[in-house]
CSV table of C-alpha atoms in Angstrom, one decimal:
chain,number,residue,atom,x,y,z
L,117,UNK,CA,73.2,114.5,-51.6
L,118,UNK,CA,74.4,111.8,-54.0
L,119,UNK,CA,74.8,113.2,-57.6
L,120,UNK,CA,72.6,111.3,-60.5
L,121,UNK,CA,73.7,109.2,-62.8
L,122,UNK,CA,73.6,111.6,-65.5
L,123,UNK,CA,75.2,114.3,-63.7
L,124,UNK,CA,78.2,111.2,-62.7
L,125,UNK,CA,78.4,110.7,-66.4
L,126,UNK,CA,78.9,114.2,-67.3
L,127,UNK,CA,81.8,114.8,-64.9
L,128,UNK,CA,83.7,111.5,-64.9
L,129,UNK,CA,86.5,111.1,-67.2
L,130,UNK,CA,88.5,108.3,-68.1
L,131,UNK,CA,92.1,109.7,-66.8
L,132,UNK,CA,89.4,110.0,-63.5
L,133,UNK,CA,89.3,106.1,-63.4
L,134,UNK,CA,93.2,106.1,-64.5
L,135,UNK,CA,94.1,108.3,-61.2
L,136,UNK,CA,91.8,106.2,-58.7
L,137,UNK,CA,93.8,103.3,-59.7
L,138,UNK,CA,96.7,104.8,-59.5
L,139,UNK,CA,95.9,106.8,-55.7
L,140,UNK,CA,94.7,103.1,-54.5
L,141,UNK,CA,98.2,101.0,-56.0
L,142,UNK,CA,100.8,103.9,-54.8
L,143,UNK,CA,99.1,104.8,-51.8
L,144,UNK,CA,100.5,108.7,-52.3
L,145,UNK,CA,99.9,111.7,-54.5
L,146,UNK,CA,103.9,112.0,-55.2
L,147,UNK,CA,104.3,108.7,-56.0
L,148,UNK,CA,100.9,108.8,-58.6
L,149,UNK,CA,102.0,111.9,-60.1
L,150,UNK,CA,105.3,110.1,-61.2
L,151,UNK,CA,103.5,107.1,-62.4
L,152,UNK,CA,100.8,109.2,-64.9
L,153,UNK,CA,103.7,111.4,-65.5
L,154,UNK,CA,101.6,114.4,-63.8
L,155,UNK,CA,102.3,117.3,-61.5
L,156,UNK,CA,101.1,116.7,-57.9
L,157,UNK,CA,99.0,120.1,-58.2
L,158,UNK,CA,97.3,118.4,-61.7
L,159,UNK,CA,96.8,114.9,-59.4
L,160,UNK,CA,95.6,117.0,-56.6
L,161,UNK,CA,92.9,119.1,-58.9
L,162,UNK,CA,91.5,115.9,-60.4
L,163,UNK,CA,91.4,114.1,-57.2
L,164,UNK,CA,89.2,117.3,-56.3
L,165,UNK,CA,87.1,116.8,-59.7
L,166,UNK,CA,86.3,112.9,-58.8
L,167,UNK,CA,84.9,114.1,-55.2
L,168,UNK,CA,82.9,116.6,-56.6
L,169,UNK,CA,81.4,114.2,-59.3
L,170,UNK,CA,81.1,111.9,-56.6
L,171,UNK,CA,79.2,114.3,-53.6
L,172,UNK,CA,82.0,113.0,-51.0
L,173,UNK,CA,85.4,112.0,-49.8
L,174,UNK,CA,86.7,109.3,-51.4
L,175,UNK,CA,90.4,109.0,-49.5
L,176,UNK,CA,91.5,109.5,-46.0
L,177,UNK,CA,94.6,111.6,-46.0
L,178,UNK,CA,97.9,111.9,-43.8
L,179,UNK,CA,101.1,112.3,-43.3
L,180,UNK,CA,101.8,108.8,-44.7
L,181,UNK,CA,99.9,109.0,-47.3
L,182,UNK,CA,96.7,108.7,-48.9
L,183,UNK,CA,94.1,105.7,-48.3
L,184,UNK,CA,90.1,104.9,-49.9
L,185,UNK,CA,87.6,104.9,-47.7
L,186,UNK,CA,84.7,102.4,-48.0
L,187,UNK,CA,83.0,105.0,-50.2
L,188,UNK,CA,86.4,105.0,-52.1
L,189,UNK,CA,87.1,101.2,-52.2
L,190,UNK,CA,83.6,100.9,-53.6
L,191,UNK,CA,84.6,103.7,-56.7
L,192,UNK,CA,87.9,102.2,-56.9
L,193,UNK,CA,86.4,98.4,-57.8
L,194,UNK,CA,84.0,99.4,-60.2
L,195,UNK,CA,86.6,102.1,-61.7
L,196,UNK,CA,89.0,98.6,-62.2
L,197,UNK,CA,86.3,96.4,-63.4
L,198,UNK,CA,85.4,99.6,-66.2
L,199,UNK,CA,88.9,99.4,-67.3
L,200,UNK,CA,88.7,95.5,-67.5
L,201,UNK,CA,85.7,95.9,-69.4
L,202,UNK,CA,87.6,98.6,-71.7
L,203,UNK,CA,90.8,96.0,-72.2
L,204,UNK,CA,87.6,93.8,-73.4
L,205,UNK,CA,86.1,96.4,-75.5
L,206,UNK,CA,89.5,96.9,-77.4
L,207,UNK,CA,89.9,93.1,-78.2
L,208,UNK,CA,86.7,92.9,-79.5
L,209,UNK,CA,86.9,96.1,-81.8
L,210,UNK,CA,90.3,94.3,-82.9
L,211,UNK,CA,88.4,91.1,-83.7
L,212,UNK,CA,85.6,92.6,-85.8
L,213,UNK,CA,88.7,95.2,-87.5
L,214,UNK,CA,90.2,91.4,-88.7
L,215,UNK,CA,87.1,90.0,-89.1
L,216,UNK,CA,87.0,87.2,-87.0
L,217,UNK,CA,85.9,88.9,-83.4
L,218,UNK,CA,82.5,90.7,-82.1
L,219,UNK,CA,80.2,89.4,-79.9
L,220,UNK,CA,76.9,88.2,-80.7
L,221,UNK,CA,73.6,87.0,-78.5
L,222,UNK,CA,71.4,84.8,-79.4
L,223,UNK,CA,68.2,83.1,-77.7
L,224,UNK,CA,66.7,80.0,-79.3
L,225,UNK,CA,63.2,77.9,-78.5
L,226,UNK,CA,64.0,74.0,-77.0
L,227,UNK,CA,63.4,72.6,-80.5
L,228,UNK,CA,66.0,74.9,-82.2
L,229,UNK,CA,68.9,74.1,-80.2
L,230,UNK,CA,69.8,70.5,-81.5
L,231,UNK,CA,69.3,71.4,-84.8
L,232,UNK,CA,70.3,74.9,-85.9
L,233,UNK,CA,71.6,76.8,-83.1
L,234,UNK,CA,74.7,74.4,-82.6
L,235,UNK,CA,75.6,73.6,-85.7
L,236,UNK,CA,75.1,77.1,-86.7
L,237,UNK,CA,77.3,78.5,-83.8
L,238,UNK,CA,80.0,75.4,-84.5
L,239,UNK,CA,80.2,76.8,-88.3
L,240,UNK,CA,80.1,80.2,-87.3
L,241,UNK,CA,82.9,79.5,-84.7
L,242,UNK,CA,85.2,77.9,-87.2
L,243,UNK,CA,84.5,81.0,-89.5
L,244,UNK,CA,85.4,83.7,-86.4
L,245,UNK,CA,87.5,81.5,-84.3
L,246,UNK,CA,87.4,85.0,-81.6
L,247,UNK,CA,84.0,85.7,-81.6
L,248,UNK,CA,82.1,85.9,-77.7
L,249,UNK,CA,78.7,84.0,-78.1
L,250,UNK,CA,76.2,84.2,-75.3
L,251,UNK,CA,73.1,81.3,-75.9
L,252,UNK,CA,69.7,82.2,-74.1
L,253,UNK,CA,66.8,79.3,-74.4
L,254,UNK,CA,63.5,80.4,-73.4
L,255,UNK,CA,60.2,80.9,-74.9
L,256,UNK,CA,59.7,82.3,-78.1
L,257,UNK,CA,57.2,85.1,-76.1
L,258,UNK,CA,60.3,85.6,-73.5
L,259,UNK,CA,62.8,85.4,-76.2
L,260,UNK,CA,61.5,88.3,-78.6
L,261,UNK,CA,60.7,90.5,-75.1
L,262,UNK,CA,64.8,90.2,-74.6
L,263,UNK,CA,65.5,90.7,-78.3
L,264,UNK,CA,63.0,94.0,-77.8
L,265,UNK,CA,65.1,95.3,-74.9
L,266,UNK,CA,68.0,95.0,-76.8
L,267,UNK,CA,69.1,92.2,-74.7
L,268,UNK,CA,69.3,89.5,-77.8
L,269,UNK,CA,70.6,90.3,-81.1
L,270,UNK,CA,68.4,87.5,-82.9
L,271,UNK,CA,66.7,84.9,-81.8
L,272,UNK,CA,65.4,81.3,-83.7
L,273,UNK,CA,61.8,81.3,-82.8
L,274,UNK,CA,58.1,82.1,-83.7
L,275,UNK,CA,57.2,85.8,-84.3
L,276,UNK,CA,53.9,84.5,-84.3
L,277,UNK,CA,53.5,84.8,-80.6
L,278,UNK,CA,53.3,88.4,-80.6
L,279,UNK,CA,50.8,90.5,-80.8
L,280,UNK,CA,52.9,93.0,-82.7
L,281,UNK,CA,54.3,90.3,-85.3
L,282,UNK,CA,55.0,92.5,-87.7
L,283,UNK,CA,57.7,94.5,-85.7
L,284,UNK,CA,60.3,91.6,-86.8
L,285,UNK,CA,62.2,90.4,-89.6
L,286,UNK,CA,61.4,86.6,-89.9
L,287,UNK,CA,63.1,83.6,-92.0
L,288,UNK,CA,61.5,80.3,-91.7
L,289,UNK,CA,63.6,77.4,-91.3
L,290,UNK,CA,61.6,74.6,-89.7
L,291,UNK,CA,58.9,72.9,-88.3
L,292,UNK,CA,59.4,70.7,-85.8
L,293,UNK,CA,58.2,67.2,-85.7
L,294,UNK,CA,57.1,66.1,-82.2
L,295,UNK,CA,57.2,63.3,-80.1
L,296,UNK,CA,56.0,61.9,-76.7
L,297,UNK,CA,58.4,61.1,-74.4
L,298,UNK,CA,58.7,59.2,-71.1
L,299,UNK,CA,61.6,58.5,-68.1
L,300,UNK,CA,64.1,55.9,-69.4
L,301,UNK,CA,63.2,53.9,-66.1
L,302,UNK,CA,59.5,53.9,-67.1
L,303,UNK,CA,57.0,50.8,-67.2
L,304,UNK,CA,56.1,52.5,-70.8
L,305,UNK,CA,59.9,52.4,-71.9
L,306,UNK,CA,59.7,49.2,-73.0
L,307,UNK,CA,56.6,48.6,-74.6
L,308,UNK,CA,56.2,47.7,-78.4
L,309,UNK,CA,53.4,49.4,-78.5
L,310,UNK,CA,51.5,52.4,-77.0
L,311,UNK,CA,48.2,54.0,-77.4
L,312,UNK,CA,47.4,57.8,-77.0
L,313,UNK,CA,44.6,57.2,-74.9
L,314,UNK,CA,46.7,55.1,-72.8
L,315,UNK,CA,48.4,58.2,-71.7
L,316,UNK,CA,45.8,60.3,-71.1
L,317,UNK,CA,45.5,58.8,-67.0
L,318,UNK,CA,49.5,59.8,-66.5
L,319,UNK,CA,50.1,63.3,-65.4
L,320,UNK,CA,51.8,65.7,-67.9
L,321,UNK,CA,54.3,68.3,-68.2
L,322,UNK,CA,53.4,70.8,-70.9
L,323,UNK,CA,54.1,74.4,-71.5
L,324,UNK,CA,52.2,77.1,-70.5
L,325,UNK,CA,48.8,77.5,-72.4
L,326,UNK,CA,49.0,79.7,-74.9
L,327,UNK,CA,52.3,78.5,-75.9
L,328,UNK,CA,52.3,76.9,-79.6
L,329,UNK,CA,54.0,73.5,-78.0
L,330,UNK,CA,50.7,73.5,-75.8
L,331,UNK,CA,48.2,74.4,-78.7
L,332,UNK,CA,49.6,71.7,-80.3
L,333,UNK,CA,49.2,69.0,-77.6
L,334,UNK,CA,46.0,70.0,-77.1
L,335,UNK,CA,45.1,70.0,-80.7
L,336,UNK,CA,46.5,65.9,-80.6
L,337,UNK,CA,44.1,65.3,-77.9
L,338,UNK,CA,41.2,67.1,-79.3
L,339,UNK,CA,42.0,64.9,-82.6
L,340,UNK,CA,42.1,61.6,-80.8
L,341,UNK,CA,38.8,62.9,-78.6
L,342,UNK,CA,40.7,63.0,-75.3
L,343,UNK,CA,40.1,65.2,-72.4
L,344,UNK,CA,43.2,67.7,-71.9
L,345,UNK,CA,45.0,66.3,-68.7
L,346,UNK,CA,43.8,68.1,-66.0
L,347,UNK,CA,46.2,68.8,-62.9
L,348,UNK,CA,49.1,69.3,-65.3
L,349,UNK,CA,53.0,70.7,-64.6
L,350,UNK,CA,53.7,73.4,-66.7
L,351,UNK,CA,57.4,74.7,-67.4
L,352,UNK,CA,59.2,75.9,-70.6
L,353,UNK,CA,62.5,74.1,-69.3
L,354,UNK,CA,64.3,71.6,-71.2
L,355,UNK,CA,66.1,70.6,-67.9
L,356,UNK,CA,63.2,71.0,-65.5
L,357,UNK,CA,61.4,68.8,-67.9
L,358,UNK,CA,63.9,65.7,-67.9
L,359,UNK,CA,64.5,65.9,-64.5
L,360,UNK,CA,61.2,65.5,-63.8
L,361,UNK,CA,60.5,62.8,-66.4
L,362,UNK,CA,63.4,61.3,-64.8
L,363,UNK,CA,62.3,61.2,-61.2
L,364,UNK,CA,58.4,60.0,-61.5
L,365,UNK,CA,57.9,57.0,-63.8
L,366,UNK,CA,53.8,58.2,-63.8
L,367,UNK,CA,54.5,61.6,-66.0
L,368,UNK,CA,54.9,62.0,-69.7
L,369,UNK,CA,55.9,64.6,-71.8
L,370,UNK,CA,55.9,66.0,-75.7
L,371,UNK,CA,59.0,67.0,-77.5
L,372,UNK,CA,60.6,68.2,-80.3
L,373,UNK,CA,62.1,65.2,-82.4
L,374,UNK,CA,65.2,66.2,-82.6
L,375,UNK,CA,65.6,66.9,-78.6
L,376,UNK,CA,63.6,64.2,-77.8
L,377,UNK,CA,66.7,61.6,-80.0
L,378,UNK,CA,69.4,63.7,-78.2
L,379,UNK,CA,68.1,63.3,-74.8
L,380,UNK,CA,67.1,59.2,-75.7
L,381,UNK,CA,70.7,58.7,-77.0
L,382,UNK,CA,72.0,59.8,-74.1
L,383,UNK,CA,69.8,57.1,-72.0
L,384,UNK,CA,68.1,59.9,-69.9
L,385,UNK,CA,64.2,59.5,-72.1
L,386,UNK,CA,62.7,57.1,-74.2
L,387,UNK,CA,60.6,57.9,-77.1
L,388,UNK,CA,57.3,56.1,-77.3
L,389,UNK,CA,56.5,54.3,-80.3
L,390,UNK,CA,53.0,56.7,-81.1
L,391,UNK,CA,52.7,59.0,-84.0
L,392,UNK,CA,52.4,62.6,-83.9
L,393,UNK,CA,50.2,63.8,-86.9
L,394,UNK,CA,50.3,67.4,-86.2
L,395,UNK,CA,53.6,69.2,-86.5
L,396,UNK,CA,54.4,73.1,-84.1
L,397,UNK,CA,54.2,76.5,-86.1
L,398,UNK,CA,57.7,76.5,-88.2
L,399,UNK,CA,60.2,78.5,-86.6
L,400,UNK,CA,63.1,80.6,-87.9
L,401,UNK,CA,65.8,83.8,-88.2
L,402,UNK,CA,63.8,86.8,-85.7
L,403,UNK,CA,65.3,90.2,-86.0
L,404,UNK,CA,64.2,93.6,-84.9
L,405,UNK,CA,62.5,94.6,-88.3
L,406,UNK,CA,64.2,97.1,-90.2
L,407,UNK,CA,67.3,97.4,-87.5
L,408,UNK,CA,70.6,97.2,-88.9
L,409,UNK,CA,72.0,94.0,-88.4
L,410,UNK,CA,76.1,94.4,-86.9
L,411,UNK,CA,78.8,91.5,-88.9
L,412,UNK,CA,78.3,88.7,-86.3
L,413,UNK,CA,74.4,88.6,-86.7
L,414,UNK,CA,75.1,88.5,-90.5
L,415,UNK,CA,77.7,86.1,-90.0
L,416,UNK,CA,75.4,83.9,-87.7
L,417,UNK,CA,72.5,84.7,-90.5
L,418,UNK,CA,74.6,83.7,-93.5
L,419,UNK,CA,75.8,80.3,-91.5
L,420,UNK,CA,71.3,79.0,-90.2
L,421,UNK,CA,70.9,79.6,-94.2
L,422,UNK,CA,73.9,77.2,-94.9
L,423,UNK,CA,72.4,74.8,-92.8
L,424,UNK,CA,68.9,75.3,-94.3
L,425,UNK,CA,70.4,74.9,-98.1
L,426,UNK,CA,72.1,71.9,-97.1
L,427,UNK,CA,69.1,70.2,-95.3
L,428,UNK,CA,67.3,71.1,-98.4
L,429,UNK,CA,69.6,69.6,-100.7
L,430,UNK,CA,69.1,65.8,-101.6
C-alpha cells in the first residue's frame, strides 16, 4: 500500500533527494558513495530508507550496476525538480537578505491594470530589479477567493463584493470612469454622434450579474429608461471581450476609461462619443485583514500610494 503524504513527509530527507540523483547520474552504489563522499554500506542503508518511505523498489539491481524503474524515474524527476525549486528558493532568500528579491502575487480587476498595477509593478521593478511578480486579472469575487487561499498576496479590487467584507484590509484608490465601446470596423465607429438608446437594439457583452461593472450598466439603462438587453454575452475577460467586439460589428460593450483608451490607441476599439454619468464602486489595496504583510507586498503597497499621491497632486 502506498504510504501518505504525511507519512512521505516524515521519512524523506533532503540527502534522500541528494542520493536519488546521485544513484540515477552514476548508475552504481560505488561510484555514488565516492561522489557524496559516503560509505557504500551508509548509500546502501539510505537507499533502503527511500524504499521504505516510498512502499516499493525504486531501482533494478545487477551486476552492472544499478538502474530506476518507472516507479523510480517518476521519484527521481520530481526529487530533481525539488532541488530546482530549492536553487530557486535560495536566490530568492538572497534577494529579500539584499533587499531587492522576493516574490510577490498580485491579482487586479480589468480597470486596474492600465492604471495602477503597471505603473506600480514598473516602479516597484526599478526599486527590486530581482523581484519574481506573478499578475492574475480576474473578478474582484474570484480575485479575493485566490487571495483567501493564499493563492494571491494582494489584490486591487472591490472588497465590497463579499459577503464577509470586513475580513480585508482595504485602501481606496479609484473609481473608474466608464465608457461604451464598439469594434474599430464598426458602422458606429465613425459617427459624430450616438444616442444611448440607439444601442439598446445591438447585442451586449457585460459581466456577470451581480458584478458591480453590470450593476452599473444596468443602473445607466434604468437612468435613460431602457430595457436591459436581453440575450446578452457575459464574460469577465478583457481578451474575450475585444475579440468579440472585434469579430461582430452588431455588439457593444462598456469599459473602464482607461482600458477602453489603451485598447482605442492601439486601433483594436473605438470609444463612442456618449457620456457615462454613473461611475463603478472605487477600487483599491485588498489584503487579508490583520495578516502580516511580507517586504514585497509592502514594497508594492508603498509604490500604488506613490502613484495615488502623485495623481492627487496638481
Amino acid at each position: 500500500m502506498l504510504p501518505s503524504i504525511h507519512s512521505i513527509m516524515r521519512r524523506l530527507r533532503g540527502h534522500h533527494l541528494a542520493l536519488l540523483i546521485a544513484l540515477d547520474e552514476t548508475g552504481s552504489v560505488r561510484k555514488a558513495a565516492t561522489q557524496m563522499a559516503l560509505s557504500q554500506p551508509a548509500i546502501t542503508k539510505a537507499l533502503r530508507e527511500i524504499e521504505t518511505t516510498f512502499g516499493t523498489e525504486l531501482f533494478m539491481r545487477s551486476s552492472r550496476g544499478i538502474v530506476p524503474n518507472e516507479v523510480g524515474r517518476s521519484v527521481i524527476r520530481h526529487a530533481r525538480l525539488i532541488r530546482s525549486e530549492l536553487g530557486d528558493l535560495r536566490e530568492e532568500i538572497a534577494g529579500i537578505l539584499r533587499g531587492s528579491g522576493g516574490t510577490l502575487a498580485v491579482g487586479a480587476v480589468m480597470g486596474a491594470i492600465p492604471t495602477w498595477m503597471t505603473p506600480a509593478l514598473r516602479l516597484l521593478r526599478d526599486r527590486q530589479p530581482d523581484i519574481s511578480v506573478e499578475v492574475s486579472e480576474d473578478t474582484s469575487a474570484r480575485l479575493l477567493g485566490m487571495l483567501d487561499q493564499r493563492a494571491l498576496d494582494v489584490v486591487l479590487g472591490r472588497p465590497n463584493v463579499s459577503m464577509h467584507a470586513e475580513a480585508y484590509d482595504f485602501v481606496p484608490l479609484a473609481a473608474e470612469h466608464l465608457e461604451f465601446v464598439v469594434g474599430a470596423q464598426s458602422p458606429l465607429a465613425t459617427r459624430k454622434r450616438v444616442q444611448l438608446r440607439e444601442l439598446s437594439g445591438l447585442q451586449w457583452i457585460v459581466f456577470s450579474a451581480q458584478m458591480p461593472m453590470r450593476l452599473v450598466l444596468e443602473q445607466v439603462f434604468d437612468d435613460a429608461g431602457i430595457d436591459f438587453p436581453a440575450h446578452a454575452l457575459e464574460t469577465s475577460s478583457t481578451f474575450a471581450t475585444v475579440s468579440l467586439l472585434r469579430s461582430d460589428d452588431k455588439l457593444v460593450a462598456m469599459m473602464p476609461s482607461m482600458v477602453a483608451s489603451y485598447f482605442e490607441t492601439c486601433g483594436l476599439l473605438k470609444v463612442l462619443p456618449i457620456q457615462v454619468n454613473r461611475m463603478s464602486v472605487p477600487f483599491g489595496v485588498v489584503t487579508r485583514k490583520g495578516a502580516p504583510h511580507s517586504q514585497p507586498v509592502e514594497a508594492f503597497i508603498a509604490c500604488c500610494m506613490s502613484l495615488d499621491k502623485a495623481m492627487r497632486t496638481p
